[in-house]
């Protein structure tokens, strides 16, 4: 949170000491008269305007807003439309002598990354090829059809059922990545087309909710890897992650689980419960509480289709067991991240050498891992965090 402090009725200082020139008369009058704290953030527009959600003296709570330029552009492709709603909150702009990046950032790295971002845009790496995504969607549908055809022609032996499950899990994982691209509005130029296709893919092909995913993912990009802010690292007290959380839990003598064994019980309650149980319950709960009947209809269409297709082979409870097993496998391969949120995935391999060069120049680790190596690193990281917790729990 950046607190605004009046200086002579006009300029204001942020908490990092940056000079803020206030031009909005209403905001100037409010801040000058009350000196009330506000919340500022830099918008992704080149003018580096500063906006404030200023609370009145009677308000108890405020909300913090902080987004990166690429993430903001991914979710708001029309800047003029965004300005329409942000204009009433406009306070002013940073003085020309003030640096635009946040306090403590590497200025050279920020400038080089911005240059890379400009190069990526000039080279057309942010433009999607519709043929690629058409084939991408086609291969997902083909995997679904082949999995069903496999059982239809050769029967339901254990080996064929396992092969069918692997094909369906692959289809589910690919659908996750495809809906992620639609959710980032990185396929079509019109946002509405992306939203419709996202609902079809995540709803009809996966049985989830687009609005539920968007809400979580927006928070993830607003505060990536920030505890209590990023839902993607909310471990629900089941795991302790990183270097700080386990020490904090240990010092406070918090022992919801035997965290020094978390690398061992990860495979027992992590993938088996994350997507098949926890996400499923959370999605249904969210849709009902928010009365999101459109997403509910899309989600139910998936289960109706799946039960109708596999009931003749396994019955009702067997079909439920099959989709649960598929999602268990899916949990192991459903992990990804992105540096350029609006970049279509067919251009990742083109920009990867440029990112590697940038990282080597500034001493930033750049690692390429296989799925197997990634899983091993997850287990090692969990063990390290568990050991940190145990040490803090016993000795601090």
mmCIF file of N, CA and C in Angstrom, residues 74-144:
data_model
loop_
_atom_site.group_PDB
_atom_site.id
_atom_site.type_symbol
_atom_site.label_atom_id
_atom_site.label_comp_id
_atom_site.label_asym_id
_atom_site.label_seq_id
_atom_site.Cartn_x
_atom_site.Cartn_y
_atom_site.Cartn_z
ATOM 1 N N UNK A 74 -3.262 -8.500 -21.018
ATOM 2 C CA UNK A 74 -3.861 -9.779 -21.378
ATOM 3 C C UNK A 74 -5.337 -9.813 -21.046
ATOM 4 N N UNK A 75 -5.717 -9.189 -19.955
ATOM 5 C CA UNK A 75 -7.103 -9.235 -19.527
ATOM 6 C C UNK A 75 -7.891 -8.000 -19.958
ATOM 7 N N UNK A 76 -7.181 -6.974 -20.407
ATOM 8 C CA UNK A 76 -7.846 -5.746 -20.859
ATOM 9 C C UNK A 76 -7.231 -5.310 -22.189
ATOM 10 N N UNK A 77 -7.583 -5.977 -23.283
ATOM 11 C CA UNK A 77 -6.935 -5.685 -24.568
ATOM 12 C C UNK A 77 -7.289 -4.324 -25.151
ATOM 13 N N UNK A 78 -8.367 -3.701 -24.687
ATOM 14 C CA UNK A 78 -8.781 -2.399 -25.212
ATOM 15 C C UNK A 78 -8.488 -1.332 -24.160
ATOM 16 N N UNK A 79 -7.343 -0.640 -24.256
ATOM 17 C CA UNK A 79 -6.976 0.338 -23.218
ATOM 18 C C UNK A 79 -7.944 1.507 -23.139
ATOM 19 N N UNK A 80 -8.548 1.883 -24.260
ATOM 20 C CA UNK A 80 -9.505 2.994 -24.220
ATOM 21 C C UNK A 80 -10.732 2.643 -23.390
ATOM 22 N N UNK A 81 -11.165 1.396 -23.479
ATOM 23 C CA UNK A 81 -12.304 0.945 -22.687
ATOM 24 C C UNK A 81 -11.955 0.953 -21.204
ATOM 25 N N UNK A 82 -10.712 0.596 -20.866
ATOM 26 C CA UNK A 82 -10.279 0.598 -19.472
ATOM 27 C C UNK A 82 -10.209 2.024 -18.937
ATOM 28 N N UNK A 83 -9.708 2.947 -19.755
ATOM 29 C CA UNK A 83 -9.592 4.338 -19.316
ATOM 30 C C UNK A 83 -10.955 4.934 -18.962
ATOM 31 N N UNK A 84 -11.986 4.449 -19.623
ATOM 32 C CA UNK A 84 -13.341 4.948 -19.364
ATOM 33 C C UNK A 84 -13.718 4.755 -17.908
ATOM 34 N N UNK A 85 -13.300 3.643 -17.318
ATOM 35 C CA UNK A 85 -13.658 3.342 -15.933
ATOM 36 C C UNK A 85 -12.609 3.844 -14.940
ATOM 37 N N UNK A 86 -11.366 3.975 -15.374
ATOM 38 C CA UNK A 86 -10.315 4.429 -14.473
ATOM 39 C C UNK A 86 -10.215 5.948 -14.393
ATOM 40 N N UNK A 87 -10.808 6.649 -15.358
ATOM 41 C CA UNK A 87 -10.683 8.107 -15.403
ATOM 42 C C UNK A 87 -11.136 8.784 -14.113
ATOM 43 N N UNK A 88 -12.262 8.381 -13.493
ATOM 44 C CA UNK A 88 -12.672 9.051 -12.242
ATOM 45 C C UNK A 88 -11.674 8.867 -11.099
ATOM 46 N N UNK A 89 -10.803 7.866 -11.212
ATOM 47 C CA UNK A 89 -9.834 7.595 -10.143
ATOM 48 C C UNK A 89 -8.478 8.231 -10.404
ATOM 49 N N UNK A 90 -8.355 8.936 -11.545
ATOM 50 C CA UNK A 90 -7.066 9.507 -11.919
ATOM 51 C C UNK A 90 -6.661 10.616 -10.958
ATOM 52 N N UNK A 91 -5.451 10.515 -10.439
ATOM 53 C CA UNK A 91 -4.903 11.559 -9.571
ATOM 54 C C UNK A 91 -3.896 12.406 -10.351
ATOM 55 N N UNK A 92 -2.935 11.753 -10.987
ATOM 56 C CA UNK A 92 -1.925 12.513 -11.707
ATOM 57 C C UNK A 92 -0.891 11.589 -12.286
ATOM 58 N N UNK A 93 0.296 12.099 -12.520
ATOM 59 C CA UNK A 93 1.368 11.296 -13.113
ATOM 60 C C UNK A 93 2.654 11.536 -12.346
ATOM 61 N N UNK A 94 3.535 10.563 -12.430
ATOM 62 C CA UNK A 94 4.850 10.743 -11.822
ATOM 63 C C UNK A 94 5.578 11.901 -12.482
ATOM 64 N N UNK A 95 6.335 12.604 -11.692
ATOM 65 C CA UNK A 95 7.147 13.688 -12.243
ATOM 66 C C UNK A 95 8.145 13.111 -13.241
ATOM 67 N N UNK A 96 8.538 13.896 -14.276
ATOM 68 C CA UNK A 96 9.451 13.375 -15.316
ATOM 69 C C UNK A 96 10.770 12.860 -14.765
ATOM 70 N N UNK A 97 11.179 13.376 -13.613
ATOM 71 C CA UNK A 97 12.470 12.967 -13.055
ATOM 72 C C UNK A 97 12.380 11.665 -12.259
ATOM 73 N N UNK A 98 11.174 11.166 -12.040
ATOM 74 C CA UNK A 98 11.004 9.979 -11.209
ATOM 75 C C UNK A 98 11.070 8.708 -12.052
ATOM 76 N N UNK A 99 11.767 7.670 -11.558
ATOM 77 C CA UNK A 99 11.785 6.395 -12.289
ATOM 78 C C UNK A 99 10.416 5.730 -12.238
ATOM 79 N N UNK A 100 10.076 5.045 -13.327
ATOM 80 C CA UNK A 100 8.741 4.462 -13.421
ATOM 81 C C UNK A 100 8.655 3.081 -12.797
ATOM 82 N N UNK A 101 9.785 2.368 -12.699
ATOM 83 C CA UNK A 101 9.696 1.018 -12.146
ATOM 84 C C UNK A 101 9.602 1.057 -10.624
ATOM 85 N N UNK A 102 9.151 -0.042 -10.042
ATOM 86 C CA UNK A 102 8.975 -0.119 -8.603
ATOM 87 C C UNK A 102 10.315 -0.017 -7.889
ATOM 88 N N UNK A 103 10.237 0.357 -6.624
ATOM 89 C CA UNK A 103 11.433 0.518 -5.797
ATOM 90 C C UNK A 103 12.143 -0.823 -5.635
ATOM 91 N N UNK A 104 13.448 -0.812 -5.784
ATOM 92 C CA UNK A 104 14.234 -2.015 -5.551
ATOM 93 C C UNK A 104 14.459 -2.878 -6.770
ATOM 94 N N UNK A 105 13.868 -2.546 -7.897
ATOM 95 C CA UNK A 105 14.055 -3.360 -9.094
ATOM 96 C C UNK A 105 15.349 -2.990 -9.810
ATOM 97 N N UNK A 106 15.891 -3.965 -10.526
ATOM 98 C CA UNK A 106 17.097 -3.758 -11.317
ATOM 99 C C UNK A 106 16.747 -2.935 -12.550
ATOM 100 N N UNK A 107 17.223 -1.696 -12.583
ATOM 101 C CA UNK A 107 16.848 -0.788 -13.667
ATOM 102 C C UNK A 107 17.285 -1.321 -15.022
ATOM 103 N N UNK A 108 18.501 -1.841 -15.114
ATOM 104 C CA UNK A 108 19.000 -2.361 -16.389
ATOM 105 C C UNK A 108 18.177 -3.561 -16.847
ATOM 106 N N UNK A 109 17.810 -4.431 -15.910
ATOM 107 C CA UNK A 109 17.004 -5.592 -16.258
ATOM 108 C C UNK A 109 15.618 -5.178 -16.736
ATOM 109 N N UNK A 110 15.016 -4.206 -16.065
ATOM 110 C CA UNK A 110 13.699 -3.718 -16.473
ATOM 111 C C UNK A 110 13.758 -3.138 -17.879
ATOM 112 N N UNK A 111 14.800 -2.358 -18.170
ATOM 113 C CA UNK A 111 14.924 -1.747 -19.495
ATOM 114 C C UNK A 111 15.170 -2.803 -20.570
ATOM 115 N N UNK A 112 16.010 -3.779 -20.275
ATOM 116 C CA UNK A 112 16.280 -4.837 -21.252
ATOM 117 C C UNK A 112 15.045 -5.700 -21.501
ATOM 118 N N UNK A 113 14.290 -5.963 -20.447
ATOM 119 C CA UNK A 113 13.077 -6.756 -20.646
ATOM 120 C C UNK A 113 12.046 -5.987 -21.467
ATOM 121 N N UNK A 114 11.940 -4.677 -21.239
ATOM 122 C CA UNK A 114 11.022 -3.877 -22.025
ATOM 123 C C UNK A 114 11.452 -3.851 -23.492
ATOM 124 N N UNK A 115 12.762 -3.801 -23.715
ATOM 125 C CA UNK A 115 13.264 -3.864 -25.087
ATOM 126 C C UNK A 115 12.930 -5.211 -25.720
ATOM 127 N N UNK A 116 13.063 -6.276 -24.938
ATOM 128 C CA UNK A 116 12.686 -7.602 -25.438
ATOM 129 C C UNK A 116 11.205 -7.657 -25.740
ATOM 130 N N UNK A 117 10.409 -7.078 -24.861
ATOM 131 C CA UNK A 117 8.951 -7.047 -25.073
ATOM 132 C C UNK A 117 8.605 -6.300 -26.360
ATOM 133 N N UNK A 118 9.261 -5.191 -26.606
ATOM 134 C CA UNK A 118 9.021 -4.432 -27.831
ATOM 135 C C UNK A 118 9.447 -5.234 -29.066
ATOM 136 N N UNK A 119 10.586 -5.939 -28.959
ATOM 137 C CA UNK A 119 11.070 -6.756 -30.067
ATOM 138 C C UNK A 119 10.080 -7.883 -30.375
ATOM 139 N N UNK A 120 9.574 -8.508 -29.332
ATOM 140 C CA UNK A 120 8.598 -9.600 -29.500
ATOM 141 C C UNK A 120 7.356 -9.100 -30.229
ATOM 142 N N UNK A 121 6.915 -7.913 -29.865
ATOM 143 C CA UNK A 121 5.720 -7.355 -30.508
ATOM 144 C C UNK A 121 6.001 -6.980 -31.958
ATOM 145 N N UNK A 122 7.183 -6.400 -32.233
ATOM 146 C CA UNK A 122 7.520 -6.019 -33.607
ATOM 147 C C UNK A 122 7.627 -7.233 -34.517
ATOM 148 N N UNK A 123 8.177 -8.319 -34.002
ATOM 149 C CA UNK A 123 8.364 -9.520 -34.811
ATOM 150 C C UNK A 123 7.070 -10.314 -35.018
ATOM 151 N N UNK A 124 6.000 -9.880 -34.378
ATOM 152 C CA UNK A 124 4.722 -10.556 -34.563
ATOM 153 C C UNK A 124 4.558 -11.820 -33.746
ATOM 154 N N UNK A 125 5.368 -11.970 -32.692
ATOM 155 C CA UNK A 125 5.288 -13.176 -31.869
ATOM 156 C C UNK A 125 4.012 -13.222 -31.029
ATOM 157 N N UNK A 126 3.290 -12.106 -30.947
ATOM 158 C CA UNK A 126 2.052 -12.067 -30.174
ATOM 159 C C UNK A 126 0.830 -12.320 -31.037
ATOM 160 N N UNK A 127 1.046 -12.527 -32.336
ATOM 161 C CA UNK A 127 -0.083 -12.802 -33.234
ATOM 162 C C UNK A 127 -0.328 -14.304 -33.316
ATOM 163 N N UNK A 128 -1.585 -14.685 -33.182
ATOM 164 C CA UNK A 128 -1.956 -16.101 -33.175
ATOM 165 C C UNK A 128 -2.231 -16.595 -34.591
ATOM 166 N N UNK A 129 -1.919 -17.885 -34.812
ATOM 167 C CA UNK A 129 -2.262 -18.554 -36.062
ATOM 168 C C UNK A 129 -3.491 -19.415 -35.809
ATOM 169 N N UNK A 130 -4.602 -19.046 -36.418
ATOM 170 C CA UNK A 130 -5.859 -19.731 -36.155
ATOM 171 C C UNK A 130 -5.809 -21.191 -36.589
ATOM 172 N N UNK A 131 -5.014 -21.497 -37.617
ATOM 173 C CA UNK A 131 -4.902 -22.887 -38.053
ATOM 174 C C UNK A 131 -4.308 -23.738 -36.938
ATOM 175 N N UNK A 132 -3.317 -23.216 -36.251
ATOM 176 C CA UNK A 132 -2.698 -23.960 -35.154
ATOM 177 C C UNK A 132 -3.727 -24.300 -34.082
ATOM 178 N N UNK A 133 -4.515 -23.314 -33.674
ATOM 179 C CA UNK A 133 -5.477 -23.547 -32.600
ATOM 180 C C UNK A 133 -6.656 -24.396 -33.076
ATOM 181 N N UNK A 134 -6.970 -24.328 -34.352
ATOM 182 C CA UNK A 134 -8.004 -25.222 -34.889
ATOM 183 C C UNK A 134 -7.540 -26.669 -34.819
ATOM 184 N N UNK A 135 -6.295 -26.902 -35.219
ATOM 185 C CA UNK A 135 -5.739 -28.255 -35.137
ATOM 186 C C UNK A 135 -5.566 -28.681 -33.676
ATOM 187 N N UNK A 136 -5.241 -27.739 -32.833
ATOM 188 C CA UNK A 136 -5.078 -28.031 -31.403
ATOM 189 C C UNK A 136 -6.395 -28.536 -30.822
ATOM 190 N N UNK A 137 -7.477 -27.810 -31.119
ATOM 191 C CA UNK A 137 -8.793 -28.246 -30.655
ATOM 192 C C UNK A 137 -9.177 -29.563 -31.306
ATOM 193 N N UNK A 138 -8.829 -29.733 -32.582
ATOM 194 C CA UNK A 138 -9.160 -30.965 -33.294
ATOM 195 C C UNK A 138 -8.492 -32.182 -32.697
ATOM 196 N N UNK A 139 -7.238 -32.049 -32.270
ATOM 197 C CA UNK A 139 -6.547 -33.223 -31.722
ATOM 198 C C UNK A 139 -7.094 -33.597 -30.345
ATOM 199 N N UNK A 140 -7.636 -32.600 -29.605
ATOM 200 C CA UNK A 140 -8.293 -32.906 -28.329
ATOM 201 C C UNK A 140 -9.556 -33.730 -28.569
ATOM 202 N N UNK A 141 -10.356 -33.296 -29.528
ATOM 203 C CA UNK A 141 -11.578 -34.036 -29.862
ATOM 204 C C UNK A 141 -11.240 -35.420 -30.406
ATOM 205 N N UNK A 142 -10.147 -35.502 -31.159
ATOM 206 C CA UNK A 142 -9.737 -36.795 -31.710
ATOM 207 C C UNK A 142 -9.327 -37.758 -30.593
ATOM 208 N N UNK A 143 -8.601 -37.277 -29.603
ATOM 209 C CA UNK A 143 -8.221 -38.120 -28.472
ATOM 210 C C UNK A 143 -9.455 -38.627 -27.726
ATOM 211 N N UNK A 144 -10.438 -37.761 -27.554
ATOM 212 C CA UNK A 144 -11.682 -38.178 -26.899
ATOM 213 C C UNK A 144 -12.351 -39.288 -27.697
#
